Short mmCIF file of C-alpha atoms in Angstrom, two decimals:
data_model
loop_
_atom_site.label_atom_id
_atom_site.label_comp_id
_atom_site.label_asym_id
_atom_site.label_seq_id
_atom_site.Cartn_x
_atom_site.Cartn_y
_atom_site.Cartn_z
CA MET O 1 0.20 0.32 0.48
CA ASN O 2 1.32 3.27 -0.58
CA HIS O 3 1.09 7.33 0.63
CA ASN O 4 -2.18 7.79 -2.73
CA THR O 5 -3.35 5.01 -0.92
CA SER O 6 -5.09 6.39 1.90
CA ARG O 7 -5.34 9.49 4.21
CA ARG O 8 -5.55 7.13 7.58
CA LEU O 9 -2.98 5.23 9.14
CA VAL O 10 -1.87 2.24 8.10
CA LEU O 11 0.33 -0.65 9.77
CA GLN O 12 2.43 -2.59 8.22
CA GLY O 13 3.65 -6.08 9.24
CA LEU O 14 5.96 -5.12 12.38
CA VAL O 15 9.03 -7.43 12.85
CA ALA O 16 8.61 -10.12 14.41
CA SER O 17 11.75 -10.87 16.92
CA ALA O 18 11.08 -9.30 20.25
CA ILE O 19 13.92 -6.76 20.40
CA ALA O 20 13.50 -3.81 23.70
CA ILE O 21 12.30 -0.07 22.02
CA GLY O 22 10.85 1.82 24.62
CA PHE O 23 9.71 2.83 28.26
CA ASP O 24 6.18 2.57 27.62
CA VAL O 25 5.07 4.86 30.40
CA SER O 26 1.49 4.15 30.60
CA ASN O 27 2.36 0.56 31.44
CA SER O 28 5.48 0.73 33.38
CA SER O 29 7.24 -2.05 31.05
CA TRP O 30 9.72 -1.96 28.38
CA VAL O 31 8.12 -2.15 25.36
CA THR O 32 9.49 -4.74 22.38
CA SER O 33 9.26 -5.30 18.72
CA ALA O 34 6.73 -8.02 19.07
CA SER O 35 4.65 -5.86 21.16
CA ALA O 36 4.68 -2.76 18.79
CA THR O 37 1.42 -2.94 16.33
CA SER O 38 -0.70 -2.93 20.12
CA ILE O 39 1.26 0.21 20.96
CA PHE O 40 0.91 1.61 17.53
CA GLU O 41 -2.53 0.74 17.11
CA ARG O 42 -3.05 3.88 20.15
CA LEU O 43 -2.32 6.66 18.03
CA PRO O 44 -4.71 8.72 16.87
CA VAL O 45 -5.96 9.20 13.57
CA LEU O 46 -2.97 10.79 11.47
CA ASP O 47 -3.17 12.40 8.38
CA GLY O 48 -1.09 10.71 6.64
CA VAL O 49 0.40 6.83 7.14
CA VAL O 50 3.07 4.85 9.66
CA TYR O 51 4.80 2.35 7.93
CA THR O 52 6.41 -0.90 9.69
CA ASP O 53 6.86 -2.96 6.78
CA ASN O 54 10.26 -4.33 5.85
CA THR O 55 10.85 -2.38 2.21
CA THR O 56 10.47 0.41 4.62
CA LEU O 57 11.58 -0.10 6.51
CA ALA O 58 15.03 -1.25 5.52
CA ALA O 59 15.56 1.90 2.95
CA ALA O 60 15.24 4.15 6.29
CA GLY O 61 17.64 1.79 7.47
CA VAL O 62 20.18 3.36 4.55
CA ASP O 63 21.69 6.76 3.64
CA PHE O 64 24.19 8.57 0.79
CA GLY O 65 27.00 7.28 3.15
CA ASN O 66 25.77 3.45 3.57
CA ILE O 67 27.46 3.24 6.23
CA VAL O 68 26.14 3.55 8.50
CA HIS O 69 22.56 1.20 8.72
CA ARG O 70 19.83 1.60 11.98
CA GLN O 71 16.94 0.30 10.99
CA PRO O 72 13.99 1.74 12.58
CA ILE O 73 10.38 0.76 13.73
CA ALA O 74 8.41 2.84 11.92
CA VAL O 75 8.24 5.43 9.00
CA LEU O 76 5.93 8.34 9.62
CA LYS O 77 4.71 9.95 6.39
CA PRO O 78 3.36 13.19 7.25
CA GLY O 79 -0.05 14.30 5.59
CA SER O 80 0.05 17.74 8.25
CA THR O 81 2.47 19.27 10.48
CA ASN O 82 0.38 17.84 12.61
CA ASP O 83 1.45 14.73 12.58
CA ILE O 84 5.09 14.52 13.52
CA VAL O 85 3.07 16.68 16.68
CA GLN O 86 0.86 13.62 17.07
CA ILE O 87 4.17 10.84 16.43
CA ILE O 88 6.17 12.75 18.80
CA GLN O 89 3.62 12.64 22.29
CA PHE O 90 3.44 9.08 21.45
CA ALA O 91 7.11 8.40 20.91
CA ARG O 92 7.59 10.41 23.89
CA ARG O 93 5.10 8.80 25.98
CA HIS O 94 6.88 5.54 25.80
CA GLN O 95 10.61 6.53 25.13
CA ILE O 96 11.35 5.79 21.88
CA LYS O 97 13.59 7.94 19.88
CA VAL O 98 12.97 9.80 16.74
CA ALA O 99 14.70 11.51 13.68
CA ALA O 100 13.39 13.58 11.08
CA ARG O 101 14.73 12.21 7.22
CA GLY O 102 14.75 14.61 3.98
CA GLN O 103 16.54 13.41 0.84
CA GLY O 104 18.26 11.58 3.41
CA HIS O 105 21.32 12.56 1.75
CA SER O 106 23.64 12.13 5.34
CA THR O 107 26.89 10.12 5.00
CA TYR O 108 27.55 9.02 9.00
CA GLY O 109 24.00 7.84 10.01
CA GLN O 110 22.11 11.00 10.98
CA SER O 111 19.11 11.15 10.09
CA GLN O 112 18.93 7.18 11.28
CA VAL O 113 17.28 5.76 14.28
CA GLU O 114 17.53 2.02 15.95
CA ALA O 115 14.80 1.21 16.95
CA GLY O 116 12.98 3.86 16.49
CA ILE O 117 10.50 6.59 14.47
CA VAL O 118 11.34 7.79 10.80
CA ILE O 119 9.62 10.93 10.02
CA ASP O 120 10.27 10.96 6.17
CA MET O 121 9.80 14.99 5.93
CA SER O 122 10.18 14.24 2.07
CA THR O 123 6.35 14.21 2.20
CA LEU O 124 5.39 17.14 3.63
CA ASN O 125 7.13 19.44 0.34
CA LYS O 126 4.32 22.14 0.01
CA ILE O 127 6.24 26.03 -1.08
CA HIS O 128 3.54 28.42 0.10
CA PHE O 129 4.12 31.72 -0.80
CA VAL O 130 6.97 33.61 -2.84
CA GLY O 131 6.33 37.45 -2.57
CA THR O 132 9.46 39.56 -3.65
CA ASP O 133 11.53 39.15 -0.67
CA ARG O 134 10.15 35.92 0.95
CA ALA O 135 9.09 32.37 0.89
CA VAL O 136 7.81 29.89 3.09
CA VAL O 137 8.17 26.63 2.73
CA ASP O 138 7.61 23.25 3.76
CA ALA O 139 11.03 21.32 4.96
CA GLY O 140 10.70 18.94 2.38
CA VAL O 141 11.16 21.14 -0.49
CA VAL O 142 13.75 20.41 -2.59
CA TRP O 143 15.34 22.94 -3.51
CA SER O 144 15.42 22.72 -6.74
CA GLN O 145 12.25 23.22 -6.57
CA LEU O 146 12.45 26.04 -4.53
CA LEU O 147 14.60 27.83 -7.33
CA GLN O 148 12.33 26.89 -10.29
CA GLN O 149 9.48 28.26 -8.69
CA THR O 150 11.35 31.72 -7.25
CA LEU O 151 13.03 32.10 -10.64
CA GLN O 152 9.64 32.56 -12.78
CA GLN O 153 9.56 35.80 -10.24
CA GLY O 154 13.12 37.11 -10.69
CA LEU O 155 14.04 35.66 -7.25
CA THR O 156 16.43 33.71 -6.22
CA PRO O 157 17.35 32.26 -2.84
CA PRO O 158 20.87 33.73 -1.81
CA VAL O 159 22.69 30.40 -1.38
CA LEU O 160 22.44 27.80 -2.73
CA THR O 161 24.85 23.95 -2.42
CA ASP O 162 26.34 22.89 -5.02
CA TYR O 163 23.93 19.42 -4.71
CA ILE O 164 20.35 21.72 -4.38
CA GLU O 165 17.86 18.13 -4.61
CA LEU O 166 18.54 18.11 -1.05
CA SER O 167 15.95 18.99 0.90
CA ILE O 168 15.38 23.02 2.63
CA GLY O 169 14.91 21.72 6.18
CA GLY O 170 18.39 19.25 6.16
CA THR O 171 20.41 21.88 4.91
CA LEU O 172 18.68 24.38 7.23
CA SER O 173 19.92 21.76 10.31
CA VAL O 174 23.16 21.93 9.45
CA GLY O 175 24.02 24.91 8.04
CA GLY O 176 24.08 24.78 4.25
CA ILE O 177 27.77 26.13 2.16
CA GLY O 178 27.73 26.77 -1.27
CA GLY O 179 29.88 29.21 -4.19
CA ALA O 180 28.07 32.26 -3.01
CA THR O 181 28.58 32.48 0.73
CA HIS O 182 31.36 34.38 1.09
CA ARG O 183 28.80 37.49 -0.18
CA TYR O 184 25.98 36.03 2.35
CA GLY O 185 26.98 33.62 4.21
CA VAL O 186 25.09 30.06 4.73
CA GLN O 187 21.54 29.26 4.58
CA VAL O 188 21.02 29.85 7.44
CA ASP O 189 22.08 33.16 8.26
CA ASN O 190 19.76 34.23 4.92
CA VAL O 191 16.43 32.37 7.39
CA LEU O 192 13.73 35.08 8.25
CA GLU O 193 11.72 32.88 10.70
CA ILE O 194 11.33 28.78 10.95
CA GLN O 195 8.53 26.74 12.93
CA VAL O 196 9.79 23.56 14.92
CA VAL O 197 8.12 20.80 16.17
CA THR O 198 9.73 20.18 19.22
CA GLY O 199 10.84 17.35 21.05
CA ILE O 200 7.83 18.06 24.04
CA GLY O 201 5.61 17.77 20.81
CA GLN O 202 4.95 21.76 20.65
CA ILE O 203 4.39 24.33 17.56
CA GLU O 204 6.87 26.52 17.69
CA THR O 205 7.05 29.97 15.84
CA CYS O 206 10.37 31.23 15.79
CA SER O 207 12.56 34.70 14.42
CA GLN O 208 15.28 36.47 15.23
CA TRP O 209 12.62 38.76 16.93
CA GLN O 210 10.40 35.84 18.51
CA ASN O 211 11.60 33.09 20.38
CA ARG O 212 15.45 33.72 19.94
CA HIS O 213 16.18 30.96 21.81
CA LEU O 214 14.61 28.42 20.20
CA PHE O 215 15.47 29.56 16.55
CA THR O 216 19.42 30.19 17.26
CA ALA O 217 19.01 26.31 18.88
CA VAL O 218 17.39 25.45 15.79
CA LEU O 219 19.34 26.62 12.82
CA ALA O 220 22.29 24.27 12.99
CA GLY O 221 21.66 22.68 15.75
CA LEU O 222 21.66 19.12 13.98
CA GLY O 223 18.20 18.21 14.67
CA GLN O 224 19.11 18.32 18.53
CA CYS O 225 15.86 20.99 19.57
CA GLY O 226 12.86 20.68 17.29
CA ILE O 227 11.60 19.49 13.35
CA ILE O 228 11.66 22.25 11.24
CA VAL O 229 8.64 21.99 9.33
CA LYS O 230 8.18 25.36 7.95
CA ALA O 231 10.59 28.12 6.60
CA THR O 232 10.28 31.40 5.45
CA ILE O 233 13.83 31.70 3.23
CA LYS O 234 15.07 35.51 2.21
CA LEU O 235 14.89 36.11 -1.47
CA ILE O 236 16.82 38.15 -3.80
CA PRO O 237 16.77 39.29 -7.31
CA ALA O 238 18.31 36.32 -9.90
CA ALA O 239 20.07 36.81 -12.89
CA THR O 240 19.15 34.91 -15.45
CA ASN O 241 22.93 33.43 -16.81
CA THR O 242 26.15 32.97 -15.37
CA ARG O 243 29.04 33.71 -16.83
CA VAL O 244 32.03 30.60 -15.47
CA PHE O 245 35.55 30.64 -15.79
CA GLN O 246 37.76 28.01 -14.65
CA LEU O 247 41.45 28.71 -14.34
CA TYR O 248 44.14 26.56 -13.70
CA TYR O 249 47.40 26.71 -11.01
CA ASP O 250 49.89 24.77 -10.40
CA ASP O 251 50.77 25.70 -7.50
CA LEU O 252 48.84 25.57 -4.53
CA ALA O 253 50.16 29.00 -2.31
CA THR O 254 49.83 31.53 -6.23
CA PHE O 255 46.00 29.27 -5.89
CA THR O 256 45.15 29.87 -2.50
CA ARG O 257 45.90 34.19 -2.93
CA ASP O 258 44.03 34.46 -5.81
CA GLN O 259 40.91 33.19 -3.81
CA ARG O 260 41.48 35.44 -1.21
CA LEU O 261 41.25 38.21 -3.20
CA LEU O 262 38.32 37.54 -5.53
CA ILE O 263 36.25 36.81 -2.21
CA ASP O 264 38.07 39.92 -0.25
CA ASP O 265 36.85 42.13 -4.19
CA GLU O 266 33.47 40.28 -3.83
CA ARG O 267 33.60 41.00 -8.69
CA PHE O 268 32.40 37.50 -8.29
CA ASP O 269 29.06 36.29 -7.33
CA TYR O 270 30.43 32.15 -6.93
CA VAL O 271 33.74 31.12 -5.71
CA GLU O 272 34.42 27.59 -5.54
CA GLY O 273 38.00 25.64 -6.23
CA GLN O 274 38.97 22.23 -6.11
CA LEU O 275 41.83 19.31 -6.36
CA ILE O 276 42.65 17.98 -10.14
CA ALA O 277 44.59 14.48 -10.56
CA ARG O 278 47.23 15.29 -12.63
CA ASP O 279 47.74 12.07 -15.32
CA ALA O 280 50.99 11.89 -13.72
CA GLY O 281 50.01 11.83 -10.33
CA GLY O 282 49.62 14.76 -7.61
CA TRP O 283 47.85 17.56 -7.85
CA ARG O 284 46.54 20.27 -9.88
CA TYR O 285 45.03 23.55 -8.10
CA LEU O 286 41.12 24.50 -9.75
CA LEU O 287 39.45 28.43 -9.35
CA GLU O 288 35.93 28.07 -10.03
CA ALA O 289 34.10 31.46 -9.78
CA ALA O 290 30.87 32.62 -11.64
CA SER O 291 29.69 35.91 -12.14
CA PHE O 292 25.72 36.08 -12.89
CA TYR O 293 24.73 38.64 -15.14
CA SER O 294 21.43 39.52 -16.82
CA PRO O 295 22.00 40.98 -20.84
CA PRO O 296 22.11 43.44 -22.12
CA ASN O 297 24.65 44.00 -18.94
CA ILE O 298 27.68 41.29 -19.83
CA PRO O 299 30.80 40.88 -17.28
CA ASN O 300 34.15 42.44 -18.68
CA ASN O 301 37.06 39.23 -18.30
CA ASN O 302 39.60 41.18 -18.04
CA LEU O 303 38.61 43.06 -15.11
CA LEU O 304 37.24 39.27 -14.30
CA LEU O 305 40.13 38.69 -14.67
CA SER O 306 42.63 41.27 -13.63
CA ASP O 307 45.82 40.69 -10.64
CA LEU O 308 45.39 36.52 -11.03
CA ASN O 309 48.33 34.22 -11.21
CA TYR O 310 46.65 31.51 -13.03
CA THR O 311 48.08 29.63 -15.32
CA ARG O 312 48.02 31.54 -19.00
CA ARG O 313 46.22 29.66 -21.69
CA THR O 314 44.39 27.63 -19.49
CA GLU O 315 41.32 29.26 -18.97
CA GLN O 316 38.10 27.98 -19.45
CA ILE O 317 34.42 29.94 -19.92
CA GLU O 318 31.78 29.16 -20.88
CA ASP O 319 28.60 31.07 -20.49
CA LYS O 320 25.13 29.44 -19.14
CA THR O 321 21.59 30.02 -17.56
CA TYR O 322 21.31 30.82 -14.39
CA PHE O 323 19.33 27.41 -14.31
CA ASP O 324 22.04 25.49 -15.43
CA PHE O 325 24.81 26.84 -13.63
CA LEU O 326 22.59 26.03 -10.66
CA ASN O 327 21.93 22.34 -11.06
CA ARG O 328 25.11 21.46 -12.55
CA LEU O 329 25.76 18.21 -10.56
CA ALA O 330 22.60 16.55 -12.17
CA PRO O 331 23.97 15.08 -15.36
CA THR O 332 27.05 13.80 -13.28
CA VAL O 333 24.76 12.29 -10.31
CA ALA O 334 22.42 10.70 -13.28
CA PHE O 335 25.15 9.26 -14.37
CA LEU O 336 26.54 7.85 -11.05
CA LYS O 337 23.42 6.29 -10.10
CA SER O 338 22.83 4.28 -14.20
CA ILE O 339 26.12 2.98 -13.01
CA GLY O 340 25.46 2.28 -9.39
CA VAL O 341 28.26 4.08 -7.56
CA TRP O 342 25.70 6.91 -6.04
CA SER O 343 24.76 3.36 -4.13
CA PHE O 344 28.00 2.94 -3.02
CA PRO O 345 29.54 3.88 0.34
CA HIS O 346 30.50 7.82 0.74
CA PRO O 347 32.66 8.88 3.39
CA TRP O 348 32.96 12.16 2.92
CA LEU O 349 35.05 14.53 5.47
CA ASN O 350 34.55 18.16 5.55
CA LEU O 351 36.82 20.37 7.21
CA PHE O 352 36.85 24.33 7.55
CA VAL O 353 41.16 25.27 8.20
CA PRO O 354 41.84 27.74 9.48
CA ASN O 355 43.32 30.66 7.96
CA SER O 356 46.73 31.35 8.85
CA ALA O 357 47.11 27.18 8.43
CA VAL O 358 45.92 26.13 5.47
CA GLU O 359 47.99 26.12 3.28
CA THR O 360 50.01 24.10 5.86
CA LEU O 361 47.73 21.46 5.94
CA VAL O 362 46.43 20.59 2.60
CA GLY O 363 50.25 20.75 1.14
CA GLU O 364 50.31 17.47 3.90
CA VAL O 365 47.34 16.20 2.67
CA ALA O 366 48.05 16.64 -1.24
CA ALA O 367 51.60 15.25 -1.18
CA SER O 368 50.50 12.10 0.05
CA LEU O 369 46.73 11.40 -1.49
CA THR O 370 46.35 9.89 -4.26
CA VAL O 371 42.72 9.63 -6.27
CA ALA O 372 42.60 6.67 -4.84
CA ASP O 373 42.51 7.24 -1.36
CA THR O 374 38.94 9.11 -3.32
CA GLY O 375 38.18 6.78 -4.84
CA GLN O 376 38.16 9.53 -7.32
CA GLY O 377 35.46 11.88 -5.47
CA PRO O 378 35.86 15.17 -5.88
CA ILE O 379 38.27 17.78 -3.51
CA LEU O 380 36.63 21.13 -3.01
CA LEU O 381 38.90 23.87 -1.33
CA TYR O 382 38.16 27.68 -0.57
CA PRO O 383 37.55 30.50 1.37
CA VAL O 384 34.78 32.27 3.09
CA LYS O 385 33.85 35.11 4.84
CA THR O 386 32.97 34.61 8.50
CA LYS O 387 31.37 37.85 8.76
CA HIS O 388 28.47 37.26 7.51
CA PHE O 389 27.86 33.75 10.09
CA GLN O 390 24.95 34.53 12.48
CA LEU O 391 24.03 31.52 14.06
CA PRO O 392 26.01 30.85 17.48
CA LEU O 393 26.22 26.57 16.74
CA PHE O 394 27.55 26.97 13.09
CA ARG O 395 31.16 26.10 14.58
CA VAL O 396 34.16 27.86 11.92
CA PRO O 397 37.80 28.57 13.09
CA LYS O 398 38.16 32.11 14.21
CA GLY O 399 39.61 34.61 11.70
CA LYS O 400 37.98 36.90 8.64
CA ILE O 401 38.78 33.61 6.63
CA VAL O 402 38.86 30.96 7.02
CA PHE O 403 38.59 27.04 3.64
CA LEU O 404 36.14 25.06 2.95
CA PHE O 405 38.22 21.24 2.54
CA ALA O 406 36.36 18.30 1.82
CA ILE O 407 37.68 15.16 -0.06
CA LEU O 408 34.42 13.63 -1.21
CA ARG O 409 35.56 9.57 -0.96
CA THR O 410 33.39 6.98 -2.37
CA ALA O 411 34.39 3.31 -1.45
CA VAL O 412 35.84 1.78 -4.41
CA PRO O 413 35.26 -0.81 -4.43
CA PRO O 414 32.78 -0.96 -1.49
CA ASP O 415 34.43 -3.37 0.77
CA ASN O 416 34.70 -3.28 4.51
CA SER O 417 38.57 -2.63 4.59
CA LEU O 418 38.04 0.03 2.53
CA VAL O 419 35.52 1.90 4.75
CA ALA O 420 37.56 0.99 7.45
CA LYS O 421 40.85 2.69 6.43
CA MET O 422 38.61 5.94 4.89
CA LEU O 423 37.33 6.53 8.31
CA ASP O 424 40.54 6.35 9.53
CA ASP O 425 42.17 9.07 7.69
CA ASN O 426 38.51 10.93 7.74
CA ARG O 427 39.63 10.84 12.50
CA LYS O 428 43.23 11.96 11.35
CA LEU O 429 42.62 14.43 9.47
CA PHE O 430 39.87 15.59 12.17
CA GLU O 431 42.13 15.20 14.81
CA GLN O 432 45.25 17.91 13.14
CA ASN O 433 42.95 19.97 11.55
CA ARG O 434 41.60 19.84 15.27
CA ASP O 435 44.73 20.62 17.08
CA LEU O 436 45.42 23.68 13.92
CA GLY O 437 42.18 25.69 15.76
CA GLY O 438 39.35 24.39 13.11
CA TYR O 439 36.65 22.30 13.03
CA GLN O 440 34.61 19.77 11.11
CA TYR O 441 31.69 20.17 8.95
CA PRO O 442 28.95 18.20 10.36
CA VAL O 443 27.87 16.54 7.31
CA SER O 444 30.83 14.30 7.42
CA ALA O 445 31.64 10.65 8.19
CA ILE O 446 33.67 10.48 11.30
CA PRO O 447 33.65 8.57 14.09
CA LEU O 448 33.42 10.96 17.04
CA LEU O 449 32.87 10.41 20.39
CA ARG O 450 31.71 12.94 23.24
CA ASP O 451 34.51 14.91 23.41
CA ASP O 452 34.47 15.55 20.10
CA TRP O 453 31.11 17.24 20.60
CA ARG O 454 31.90 19.00 23.91
CA GLN O 455 34.92 20.42 21.79
CA HIS O 456 33.00 20.80 18.61
CA PHE O 457 30.24 23.26 20.62
CA ARG O 458 32.88 24.93 22.97
CA PRO O 459 31.56 27.83 24.18
CA PHE O 460 28.59 27.52 23.06
CA TRP O 461 28.64 23.45 24.49
CA ARG O 462 26.53 24.91 27.88
CA TYR O 463 24.43 26.80 25.54
CA LEU O 464 23.11 23.43 23.52
CA VAL O 465 23.46 21.50 26.54
CA ASN O 466 20.50 23.63 28.43
CA ALA O 467 18.48 24.39 24.98
CA LYS O 468 18.24 20.40 24.92
CA ARG O 469 17.26 19.87 28.53
CA TYR O 470 14.11 22.91 27.90
CA TYR O 471 13.45 21.85 23.75
CA ASP O 472 13.83 17.99 24.64
CA PRO O 473 13.85 16.85 27.91
CA ASP O 474 13.50 12.90 27.41
CA ASN O 475 16.33 13.12 24.41
CA LEU O 476 14.20 11.74 21.86
CA LEU O 477 15.47 13.66 19.32
CA THR O 478 18.24 12.65 15.97
CA PRO O 479 20.31 10.42 18.15
CA GLY O 480 22.22 9.11 14.67
CA GLN O 481 24.61 12.47 15.75
CA ARG O 482 25.74 10.89 19.17
CA ILE O 483 25.74 13.55 20.25
CA PHE O 484 23.56 13.20 23.81
#
């Protein structure tokens, strides 16, 4: 039975083995999977569907990372925000953990919950309003869906991630970084208001001016204090076209020097960069920059490229539509899916490296890193300005500029020993960067301890702890992050 066949609660085949999943407060007894059917029958009528069939549960126990597999006992596909309120209140009574799942693009089980309830947010996917400077959307809307609608009115979100098939609620839970971050901050810095269901099953509306404590605890809060169900996103005027520049460098220091120059004077709308493997071994450096424009106004290439020290006669310049540029990964993703690689394990590593340490750290890594170490996954390196970062739980190193250094590994072949080695390498680089004053961007596959999380959120650790106790006192939400 699928979601469209019914607008009522549907239960399908709980697993038979008697595994303890929670404590039934009303009956003062532990709940096992064998007794869960009768417990779920106590739910009130919902607008959506609760699934307990093996196929749906198994799918919710796998994410894009395909490394951690934690199978829930139920998956809610909500038909309304009230469904989420009801399921959290139900879970609280029975002390069952809950996790929200957008597009399942997490890499290390962050959106999974062992023997708990997964809320599949993809069914809450309505765009409620698009105005001259904002859009109101459900958390399950993906960014490409919003972008296609706002462009009809000549508008765009200020910051988009490189892959735009991610849910709005998902990226707002972690931060949301992209090539325009040097101008506008991360996606959470461009949110005007959110509606949240807390861990006690209450709907709250919050912003910088209303219920600000919850607002700052949820945005980039890794799902610890509430589930975002609706967001009001800032919009700005959109260009129709993009001129894309790809500039190649043989020297890391020259490459990062030019990147810093470009984000300082903001001559480009978009600035990123990559390490590109040489055929003979080693790495070159690719500076990716883009200028957004609408004819008859045309970018001046000479002005845009002045003072840059890239390797001459290697530049590639191309014009695309604004949407095609932002959706540029779609053909690559389609190809990876067609050959099966998209489902391979992805032990991704994302680090924020201090400006003063980036050449040393990246230089040391590049000296020994091979294509086999990444599974031919891309390696990103680009700077952003920290002055635009407004949310306390989005953690980056001190300084006016920090660099995102991301090794987006794919385990090829997808065997456990290779995955274990990649995870071990991630942990070592995480520690090396941490000792330099750096942070992880928490979308990574890194084995972390609770002390690591205390370090990560310091000096706001106590702030998060207090918010967790207030908004999720039973510690139900998002256990896959392993923070509490």
